[in-house]
mmCIF file of C-alpha atoms in Angstrom:
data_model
loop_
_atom_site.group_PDB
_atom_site.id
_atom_site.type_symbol
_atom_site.label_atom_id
_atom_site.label_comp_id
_atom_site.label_asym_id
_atom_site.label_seq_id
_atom_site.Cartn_x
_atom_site.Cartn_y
_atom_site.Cartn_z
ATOM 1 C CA UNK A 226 0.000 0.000 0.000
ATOM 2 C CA UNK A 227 0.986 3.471 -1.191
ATOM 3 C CA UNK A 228 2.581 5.322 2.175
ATOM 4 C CA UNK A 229 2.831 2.049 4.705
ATOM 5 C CA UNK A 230 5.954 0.825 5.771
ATOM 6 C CA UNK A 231 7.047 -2.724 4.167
ATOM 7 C CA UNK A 232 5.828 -5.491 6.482
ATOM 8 C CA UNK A 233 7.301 -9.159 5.817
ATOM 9 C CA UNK A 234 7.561 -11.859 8.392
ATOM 10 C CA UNK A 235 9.441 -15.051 8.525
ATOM 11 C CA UNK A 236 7.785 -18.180 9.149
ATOM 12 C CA UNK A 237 10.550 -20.561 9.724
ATOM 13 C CA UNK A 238 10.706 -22.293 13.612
ATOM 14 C CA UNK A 239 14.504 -22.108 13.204
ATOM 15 C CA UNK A 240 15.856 -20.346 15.998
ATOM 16 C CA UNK A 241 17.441 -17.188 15.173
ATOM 17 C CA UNK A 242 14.921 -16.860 12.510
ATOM 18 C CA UNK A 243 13.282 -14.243 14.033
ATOM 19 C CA UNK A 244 16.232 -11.914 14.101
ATOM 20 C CA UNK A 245 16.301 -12.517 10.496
ATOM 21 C CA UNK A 246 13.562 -12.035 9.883
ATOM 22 C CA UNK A 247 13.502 -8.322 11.906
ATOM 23 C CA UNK A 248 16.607 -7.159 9.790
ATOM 24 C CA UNK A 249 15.756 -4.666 7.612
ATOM 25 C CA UNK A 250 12.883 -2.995 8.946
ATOM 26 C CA UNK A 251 12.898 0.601 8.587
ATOM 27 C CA UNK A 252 13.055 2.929 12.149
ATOM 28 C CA UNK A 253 10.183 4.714 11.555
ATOM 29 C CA UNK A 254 8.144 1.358 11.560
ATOM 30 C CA UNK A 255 5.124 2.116 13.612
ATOM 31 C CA UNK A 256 4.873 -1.201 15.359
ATOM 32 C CA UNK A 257 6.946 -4.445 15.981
ATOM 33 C CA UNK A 258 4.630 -7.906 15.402
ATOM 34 C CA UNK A 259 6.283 -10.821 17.446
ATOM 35 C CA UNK A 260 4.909 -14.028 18.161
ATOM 36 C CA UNK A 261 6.222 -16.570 20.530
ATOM 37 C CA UNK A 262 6.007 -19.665 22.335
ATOM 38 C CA UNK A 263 6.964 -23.136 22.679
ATOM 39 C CA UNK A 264 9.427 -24.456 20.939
ATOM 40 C CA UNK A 265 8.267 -27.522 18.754
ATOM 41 C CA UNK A 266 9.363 -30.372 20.943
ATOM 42 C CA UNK A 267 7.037 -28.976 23.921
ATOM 43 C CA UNK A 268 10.040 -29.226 26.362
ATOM 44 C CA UNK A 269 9.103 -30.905 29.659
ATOM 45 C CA UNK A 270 5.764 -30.753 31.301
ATOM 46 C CA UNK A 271 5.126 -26.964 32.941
ATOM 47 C CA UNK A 272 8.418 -26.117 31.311
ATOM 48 C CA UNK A 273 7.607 -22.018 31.084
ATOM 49 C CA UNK A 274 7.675 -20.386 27.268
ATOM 50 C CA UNK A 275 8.069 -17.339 28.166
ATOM 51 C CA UNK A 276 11.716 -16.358 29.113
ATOM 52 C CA UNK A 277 11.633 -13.094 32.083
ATOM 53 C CA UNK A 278 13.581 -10.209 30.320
ATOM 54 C CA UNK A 279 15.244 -9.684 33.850
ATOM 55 C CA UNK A 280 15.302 -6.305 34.025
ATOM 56 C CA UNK A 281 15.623 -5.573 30.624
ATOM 57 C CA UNK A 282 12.568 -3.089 28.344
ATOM 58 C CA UNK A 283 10.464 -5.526 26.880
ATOM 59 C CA UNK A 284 10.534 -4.391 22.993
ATOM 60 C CA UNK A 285 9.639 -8.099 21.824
ATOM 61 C CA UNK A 286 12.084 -10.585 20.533
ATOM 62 C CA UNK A 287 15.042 -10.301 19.631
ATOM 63 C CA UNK A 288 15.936 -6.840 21.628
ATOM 64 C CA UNK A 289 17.808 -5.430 18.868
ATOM 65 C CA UNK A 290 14.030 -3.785 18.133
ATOM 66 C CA UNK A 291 14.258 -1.671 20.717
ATOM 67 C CA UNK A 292 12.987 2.292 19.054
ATOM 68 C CA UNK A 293 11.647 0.116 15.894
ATOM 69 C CA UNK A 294 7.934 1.349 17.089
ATOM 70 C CA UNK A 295 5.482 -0.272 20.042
ATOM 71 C CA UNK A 296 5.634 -3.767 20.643
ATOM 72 C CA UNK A 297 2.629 -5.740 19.280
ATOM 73 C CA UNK A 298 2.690 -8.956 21.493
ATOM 74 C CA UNK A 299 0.175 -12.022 20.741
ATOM 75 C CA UNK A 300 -1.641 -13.420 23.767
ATOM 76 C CA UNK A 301 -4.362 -15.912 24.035
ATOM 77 C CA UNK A 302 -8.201 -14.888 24.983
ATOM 78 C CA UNK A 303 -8.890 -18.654 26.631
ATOM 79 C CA UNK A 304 -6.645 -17.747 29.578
ATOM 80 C CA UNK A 305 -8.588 -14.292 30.719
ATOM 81 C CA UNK A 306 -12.366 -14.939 31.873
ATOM 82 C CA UNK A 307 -13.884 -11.981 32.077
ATOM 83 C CA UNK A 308 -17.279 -9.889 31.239
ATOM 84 C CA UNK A 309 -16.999 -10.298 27.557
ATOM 85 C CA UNK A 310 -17.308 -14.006 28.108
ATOM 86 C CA UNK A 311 -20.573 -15.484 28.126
ATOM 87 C CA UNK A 312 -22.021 -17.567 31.225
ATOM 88 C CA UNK A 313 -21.298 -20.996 29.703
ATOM 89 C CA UNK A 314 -17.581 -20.066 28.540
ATOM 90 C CA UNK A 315 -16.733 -18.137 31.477
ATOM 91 C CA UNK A 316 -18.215 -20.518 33.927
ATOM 92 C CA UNK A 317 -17.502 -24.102 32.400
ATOM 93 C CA UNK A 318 -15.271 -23.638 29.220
ATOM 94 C CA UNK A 319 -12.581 -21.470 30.456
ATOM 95 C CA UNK A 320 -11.834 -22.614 33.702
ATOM 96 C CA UNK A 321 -11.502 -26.449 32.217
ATOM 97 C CA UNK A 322 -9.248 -24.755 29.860
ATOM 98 C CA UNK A 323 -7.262 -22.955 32.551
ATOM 99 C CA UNK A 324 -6.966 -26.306 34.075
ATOM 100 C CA UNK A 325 -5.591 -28.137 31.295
ATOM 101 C CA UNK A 326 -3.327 -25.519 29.895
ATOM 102 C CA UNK A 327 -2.254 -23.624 33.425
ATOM 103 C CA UNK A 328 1.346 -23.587 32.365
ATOM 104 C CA UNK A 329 0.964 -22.014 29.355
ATOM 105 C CA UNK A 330 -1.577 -19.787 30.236
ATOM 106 C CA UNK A 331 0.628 -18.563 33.318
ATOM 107 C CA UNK A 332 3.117 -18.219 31.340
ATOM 108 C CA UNK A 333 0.509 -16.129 28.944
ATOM 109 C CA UNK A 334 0.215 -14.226 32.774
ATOM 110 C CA UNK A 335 3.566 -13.484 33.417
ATOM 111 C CA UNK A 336 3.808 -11.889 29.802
ATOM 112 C CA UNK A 337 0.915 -9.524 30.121
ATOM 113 C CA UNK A 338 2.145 -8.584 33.251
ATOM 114 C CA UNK A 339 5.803 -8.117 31.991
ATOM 115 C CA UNK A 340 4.611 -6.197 29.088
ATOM 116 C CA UNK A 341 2.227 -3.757 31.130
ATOM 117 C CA UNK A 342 5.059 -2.423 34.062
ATOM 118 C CA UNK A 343 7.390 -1.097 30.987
ATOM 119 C CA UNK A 344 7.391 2.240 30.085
ATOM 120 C CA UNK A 345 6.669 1.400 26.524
ATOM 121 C CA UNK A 346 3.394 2.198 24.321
ATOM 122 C CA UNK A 347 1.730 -1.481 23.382
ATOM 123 C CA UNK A 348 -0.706 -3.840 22.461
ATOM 124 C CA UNK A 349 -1.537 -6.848 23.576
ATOM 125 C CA UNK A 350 -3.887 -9.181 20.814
ATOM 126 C CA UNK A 351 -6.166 -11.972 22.451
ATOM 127 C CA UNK A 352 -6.902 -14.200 20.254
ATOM 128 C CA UNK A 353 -9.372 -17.435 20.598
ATOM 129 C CA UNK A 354 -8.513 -20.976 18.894
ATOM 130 C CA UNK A 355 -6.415 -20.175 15.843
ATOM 131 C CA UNK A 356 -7.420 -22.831 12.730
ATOM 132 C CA UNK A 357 -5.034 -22.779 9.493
ATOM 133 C CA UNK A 358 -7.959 -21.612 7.313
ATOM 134 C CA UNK A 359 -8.129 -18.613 4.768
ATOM 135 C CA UNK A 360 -7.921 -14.924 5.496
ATOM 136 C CA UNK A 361 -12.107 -13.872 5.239
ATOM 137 C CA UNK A 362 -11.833 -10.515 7.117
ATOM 138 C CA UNK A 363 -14.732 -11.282 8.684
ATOM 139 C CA UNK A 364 -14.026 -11.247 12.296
ATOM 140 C CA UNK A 365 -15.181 -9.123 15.839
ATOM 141 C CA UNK A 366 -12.861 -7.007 17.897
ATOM 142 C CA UNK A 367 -13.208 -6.017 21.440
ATOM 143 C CA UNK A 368 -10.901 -3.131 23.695
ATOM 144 C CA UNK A 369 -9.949 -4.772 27.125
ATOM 145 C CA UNK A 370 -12.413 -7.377 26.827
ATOM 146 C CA UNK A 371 -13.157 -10.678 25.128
ATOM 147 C CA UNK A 372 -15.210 -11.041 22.360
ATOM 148 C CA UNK A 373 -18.292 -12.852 23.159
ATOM 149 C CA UNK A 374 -18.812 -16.249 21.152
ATOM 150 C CA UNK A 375 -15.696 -15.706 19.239
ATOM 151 C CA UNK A 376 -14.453 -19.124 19.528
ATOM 152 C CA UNK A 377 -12.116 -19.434 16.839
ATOM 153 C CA UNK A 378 -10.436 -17.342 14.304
ATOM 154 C CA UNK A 379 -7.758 -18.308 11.455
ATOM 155 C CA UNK A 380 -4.114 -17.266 11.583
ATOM 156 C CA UNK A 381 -4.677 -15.365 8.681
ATOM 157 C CA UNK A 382 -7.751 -13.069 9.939
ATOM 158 C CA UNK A 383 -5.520 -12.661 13.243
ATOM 159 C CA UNK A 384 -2.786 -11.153 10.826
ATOM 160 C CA UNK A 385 -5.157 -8.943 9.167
ATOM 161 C CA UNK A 386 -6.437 -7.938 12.321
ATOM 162 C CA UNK A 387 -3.111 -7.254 13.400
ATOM 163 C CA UNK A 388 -1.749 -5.499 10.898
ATOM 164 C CA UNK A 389 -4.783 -3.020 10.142
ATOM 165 C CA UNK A 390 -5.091 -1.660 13.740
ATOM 166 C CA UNK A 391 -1.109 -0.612 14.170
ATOM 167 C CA UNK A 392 -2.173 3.165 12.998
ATOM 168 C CA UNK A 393 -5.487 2.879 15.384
ATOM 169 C CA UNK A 394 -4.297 5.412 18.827
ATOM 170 C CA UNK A 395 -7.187 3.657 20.374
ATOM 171 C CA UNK A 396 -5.093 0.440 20.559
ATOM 172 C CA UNK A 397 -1.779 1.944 22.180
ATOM 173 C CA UNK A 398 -1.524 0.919 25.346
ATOM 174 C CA UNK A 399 -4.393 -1.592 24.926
ATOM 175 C CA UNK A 400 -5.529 -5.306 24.460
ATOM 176 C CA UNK A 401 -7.051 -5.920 21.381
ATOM 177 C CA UNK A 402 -9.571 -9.020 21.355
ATOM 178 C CA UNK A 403 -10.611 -10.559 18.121
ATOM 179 C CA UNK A 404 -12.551 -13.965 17.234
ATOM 180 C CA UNK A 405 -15.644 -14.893 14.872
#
């Protein structure tokens, strides 16, 4: 698009790809997209994705993006209950889902919470279930609250959703939550 910075992404689960990946963005990028988590073996049971930054500004991985624009961080919606849910999901749904997937989610926690005591302007996107299907752009969004019913959502529509709210002020300093 005429005016937009050049967005690309690198989909490769090599490590270090990431870093790749960042090189080459331009400084006056509005926003830095970063996804992590697991690494593809699992590791061991309640072995922790998310790494503390100790200290150190959380500007999303790799920390060479530090002044490349606000940190765009992917979360998960099923590990938040609150008034967005509806009764069924926020009394029977999520807390099963808690249960099963507590160290993940508080590892999903512990991120939030990491990314909220920086200085930094941010967003936080709370997504549902993601499925491999096709971008449709047809897909709700929420501020600070989940979207009720939105169960699932591709990868694709998350990206679009991503990517089209970086120039929206209303999401600085916000979480954004999307689903069908």
């Amino acid at each position: 698009m005429p005016g937009r910075n050049r967005r690309r992404a690198d989909r490769s689960r090599r490590p270090g790809a990431p870093a790749r990946a960042h090189r080459g963005y331009r400084s006056s990028a509005s926003a830095t997209a970063s996804g992590a988590g697991p690494s593809p073996s699992g590791g061991p049971p309640g072995a922790s994705c998310h790494r503390p930054l100790r200290g150190r500004p959380v500007t999303g991985p790799p920390q060479e993006l530090s002044g490349r624009g606000r940190p765009v961080a992917v979360s998960a919606s099923g590990a938040f209950i609150d008034d967005g849910d509806g009764p069924l999901t926020r009394l029977i749904v999520k807390p099963l889902l808690q249960r099963v997937l507590r160290h993940p989610f508080a590892d999903t926690g512990a991120m939030e919470e990491e990314i909220r005591a920086t200085d930094l302007a941010w967003t936080i996107v709370r997504p549902p279930r993601l499925t491999d299907g096709p971008r449709t752009g047809r897909y709700r969004v929420s501020l600070n609250r989940n979207v009720r019913g939105g169960l699932i959502l591709s990868r694709a529509d998350l990206a679009d959703c991503m990517l089209s709210r970086l120039d929206d002020p209303a999401t600085v300093s916000a979480v954004v939550c999307v689903g069908t």
